[in-house]
Coordinates of C-alpha atoms in Angstrom, one line a residue:
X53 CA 78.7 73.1 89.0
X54 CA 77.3 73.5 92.6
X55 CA 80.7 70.9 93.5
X56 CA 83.1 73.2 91.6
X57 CA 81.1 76.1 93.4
X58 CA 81.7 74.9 96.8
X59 CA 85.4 73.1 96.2
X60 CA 86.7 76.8 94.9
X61 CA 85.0 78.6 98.2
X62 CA 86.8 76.7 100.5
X63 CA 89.9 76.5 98.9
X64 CA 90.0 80.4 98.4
X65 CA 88.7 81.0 101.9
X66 CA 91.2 78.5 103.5
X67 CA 94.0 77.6 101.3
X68 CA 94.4 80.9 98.9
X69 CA 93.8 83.5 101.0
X70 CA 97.3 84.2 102.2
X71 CA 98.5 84.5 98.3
X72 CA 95.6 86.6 97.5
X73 CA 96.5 89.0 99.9
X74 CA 100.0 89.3 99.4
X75 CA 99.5 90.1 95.6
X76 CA 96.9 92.5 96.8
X77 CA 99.3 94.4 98.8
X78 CA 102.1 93.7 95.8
X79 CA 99.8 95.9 94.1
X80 CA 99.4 99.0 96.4
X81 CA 103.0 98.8 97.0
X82 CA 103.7 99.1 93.3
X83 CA 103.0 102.9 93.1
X84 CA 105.2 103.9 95.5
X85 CA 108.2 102.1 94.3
X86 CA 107.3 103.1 90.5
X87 CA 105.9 106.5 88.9
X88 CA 102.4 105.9 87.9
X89 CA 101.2 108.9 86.0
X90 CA 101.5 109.9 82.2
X91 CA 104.0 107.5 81.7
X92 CA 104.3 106.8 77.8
X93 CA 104.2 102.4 76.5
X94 CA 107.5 102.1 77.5
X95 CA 107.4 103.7 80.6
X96 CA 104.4 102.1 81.8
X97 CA 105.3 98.6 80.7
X98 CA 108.4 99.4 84.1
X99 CA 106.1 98.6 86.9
X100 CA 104.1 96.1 85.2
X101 CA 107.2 94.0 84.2
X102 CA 109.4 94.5 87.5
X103 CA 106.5 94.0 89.8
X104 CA 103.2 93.5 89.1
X105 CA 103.8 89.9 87.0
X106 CA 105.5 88.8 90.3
X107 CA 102.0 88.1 91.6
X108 CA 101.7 85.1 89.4
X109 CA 104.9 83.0 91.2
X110 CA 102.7 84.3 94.3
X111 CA 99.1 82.4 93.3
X112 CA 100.2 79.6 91.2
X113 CA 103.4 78.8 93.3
X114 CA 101.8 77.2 95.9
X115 CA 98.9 75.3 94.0
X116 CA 100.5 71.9 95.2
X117 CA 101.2 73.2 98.8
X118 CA 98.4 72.2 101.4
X119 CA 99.2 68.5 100.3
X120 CA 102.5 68.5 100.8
X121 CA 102.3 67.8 104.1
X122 CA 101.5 64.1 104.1
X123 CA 98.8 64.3 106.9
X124 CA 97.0 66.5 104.7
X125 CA 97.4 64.5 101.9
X126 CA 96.7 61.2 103.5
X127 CA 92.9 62.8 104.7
X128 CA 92.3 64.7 100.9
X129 CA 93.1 61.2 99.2
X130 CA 90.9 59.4 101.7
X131 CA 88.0 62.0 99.8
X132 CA 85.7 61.6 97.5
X133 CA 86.5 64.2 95.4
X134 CA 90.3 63.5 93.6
X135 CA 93.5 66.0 94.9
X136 CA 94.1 66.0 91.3
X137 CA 90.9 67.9 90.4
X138 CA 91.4 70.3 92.9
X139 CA 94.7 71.4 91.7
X140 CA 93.1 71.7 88.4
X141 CA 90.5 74.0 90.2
X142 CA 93.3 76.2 92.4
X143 CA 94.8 76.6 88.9
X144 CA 92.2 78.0 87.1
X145 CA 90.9 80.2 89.7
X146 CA 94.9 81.0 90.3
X147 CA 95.1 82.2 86.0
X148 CA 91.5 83.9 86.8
X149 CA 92.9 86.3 89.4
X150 CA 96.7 87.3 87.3
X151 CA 94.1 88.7 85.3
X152 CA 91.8 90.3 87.5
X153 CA 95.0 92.0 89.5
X154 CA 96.7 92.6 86.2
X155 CA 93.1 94.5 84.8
X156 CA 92.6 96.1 87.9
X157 CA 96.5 97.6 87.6
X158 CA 96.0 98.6 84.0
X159 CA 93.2 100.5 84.9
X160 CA 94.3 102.5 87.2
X161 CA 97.5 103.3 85.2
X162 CA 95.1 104.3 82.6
X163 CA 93.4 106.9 85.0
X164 CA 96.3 107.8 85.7
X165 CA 96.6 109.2 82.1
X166 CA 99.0 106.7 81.1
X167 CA 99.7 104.8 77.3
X168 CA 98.2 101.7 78.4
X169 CA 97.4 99.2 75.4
X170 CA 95.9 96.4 75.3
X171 CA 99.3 94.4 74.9
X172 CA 101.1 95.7 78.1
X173 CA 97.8 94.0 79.7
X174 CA 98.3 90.6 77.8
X175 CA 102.0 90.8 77.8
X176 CA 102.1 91.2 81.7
X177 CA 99.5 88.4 82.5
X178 CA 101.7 86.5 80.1
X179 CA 104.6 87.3 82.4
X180 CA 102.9 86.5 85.3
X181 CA 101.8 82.9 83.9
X182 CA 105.0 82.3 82.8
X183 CA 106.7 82.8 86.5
X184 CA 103.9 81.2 88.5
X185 CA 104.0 78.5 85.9
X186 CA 107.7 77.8 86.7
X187 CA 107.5 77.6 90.5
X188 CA 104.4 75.6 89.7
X189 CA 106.8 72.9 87.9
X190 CA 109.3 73.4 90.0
X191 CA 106.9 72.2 92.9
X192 CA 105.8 69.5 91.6
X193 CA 109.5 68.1 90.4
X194 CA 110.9 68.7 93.9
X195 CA 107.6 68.6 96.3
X196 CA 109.2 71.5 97.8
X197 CA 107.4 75.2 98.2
X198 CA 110.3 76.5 99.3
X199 CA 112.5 75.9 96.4
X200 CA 109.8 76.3 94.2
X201 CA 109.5 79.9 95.0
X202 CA 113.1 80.3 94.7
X203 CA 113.5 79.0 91.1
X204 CA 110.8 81.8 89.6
X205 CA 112.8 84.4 91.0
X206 CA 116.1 83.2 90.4
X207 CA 115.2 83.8 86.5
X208 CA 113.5 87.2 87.3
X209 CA 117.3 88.1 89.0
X210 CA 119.1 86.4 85.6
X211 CA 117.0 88.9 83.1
X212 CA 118.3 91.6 85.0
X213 CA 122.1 90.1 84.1
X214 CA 121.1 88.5 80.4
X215 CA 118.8 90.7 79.9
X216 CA 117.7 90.7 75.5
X217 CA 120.3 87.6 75.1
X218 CA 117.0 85.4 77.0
X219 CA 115.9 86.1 73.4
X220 CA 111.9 85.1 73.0
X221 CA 112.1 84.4 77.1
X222 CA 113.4 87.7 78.2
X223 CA 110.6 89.2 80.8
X224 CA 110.8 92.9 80.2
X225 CA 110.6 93.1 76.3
X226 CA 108.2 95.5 76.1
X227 CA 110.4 98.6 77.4
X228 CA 112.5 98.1 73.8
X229 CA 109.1 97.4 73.2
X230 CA 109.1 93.9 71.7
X231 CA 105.5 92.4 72.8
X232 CA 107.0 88.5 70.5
X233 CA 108.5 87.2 73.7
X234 CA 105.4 87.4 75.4
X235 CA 103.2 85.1 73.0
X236 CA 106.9 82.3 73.6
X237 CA 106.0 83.5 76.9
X238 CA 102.7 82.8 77.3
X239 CA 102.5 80.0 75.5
X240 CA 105.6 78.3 77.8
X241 CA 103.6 78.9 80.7
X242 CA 100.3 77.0 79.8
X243 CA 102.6 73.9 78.9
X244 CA 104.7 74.2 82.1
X245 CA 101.2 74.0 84.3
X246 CA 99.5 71.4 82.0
X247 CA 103.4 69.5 82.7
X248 CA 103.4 70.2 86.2
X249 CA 99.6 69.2 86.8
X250 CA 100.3 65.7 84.5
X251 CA 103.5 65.0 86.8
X252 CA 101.4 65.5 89.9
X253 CA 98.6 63.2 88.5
X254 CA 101.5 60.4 87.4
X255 CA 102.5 60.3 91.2
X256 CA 98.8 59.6 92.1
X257 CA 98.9 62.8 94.5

């Protein structure tokens, strides 16, 4: 526990701290693009869909990122503790805080007198997962931040074009509302990180 402890400090403090505070500031920017008070479900699922689950392609994006750059990798292989179980830490602690930054969001809408439920919460964290879990894949397919960031937001810009015809995977379902997509969602995005962290493992990284 003490290892996990100390392998999650440092890696928040020197490798996470950048994403953490860009969803931070995602989130502060979010009421002044969006209308935040006494908004009805519908309304309020708006901001949560269109921005607030874009925080998850910003902290689970880059998961694979520090070793990418092979003199990294070269001196966390030569460690004790295996790269492999320090994505699996960055992931979890990347999951932990979609939901913290979601919750925190929620709860303001709700003193802000909106209709926040339960399932906008869940719904929007399943967003989140889903995105982050695609530029997760995406990352480790093509070892490649850069275009990993790009793929995530390439299908946030098709929903906007497709729209309901994405079916089960269209991202702002709960304006209609329609909370099923989320669970196809959700579900999607825990085997695209348990995919992405197997490939990373397969290529000994």
């Amino acid at each position: 526990m003490e290892k996990i402890i100390s392998i999650t400090a440092y890696n928040l403090k020197h490798q996470s701290i950048l994403s953490i505070l860009v969803a931070a500031i995602a989130l502060f920017i979010t009421p002044i693009l969006f209308g935040t008070a006494q908004l009805s479900l519908t309304e309020a699922a708006v901001p949560l869909e269109l921005f607030v689950s874009l925080i998850g392609i910003v902290l689970l994006t880059p998961v694979f990122e520090p070793e990418q750059d092979e003199a990294i990798h070269d001196v966390a292989a030569s460690k004790y503790i295996s790269t492999n179980y320090v994505y699996g830490i960055r992931t979890v602690y990347g999951v932990i805080l979609i939901m913290i930054f979601t919750g925190l969001f929620t709860s303001f809408l709700s003193l802000r007198q909106c209709d926040v439920t339960l399932w906008l919460y869940l719904g929007t964290v399943a967003n989140a997962i889903f995105l982050g879990a695609l530029g997760m894949m995406a990352a480790a397919l093509t070892n490649n931040t850069v275009i990993a960031y790009m793929i995530p937001l390439i299908y946030y810009a098709l929903n906007y074009g497709a729209g309901a015809k994405l079916g089960n995977y269209f991202l702002f379902s709960m304006r209609i509302p329609d909370f099923t997509p989320k669970l196809w969602l959700g579900i999607t995005g825990g085997l695209l990180i348990l995919g992405a962290l197997i490939f990373q493992l397969s290529r000994g990284r």
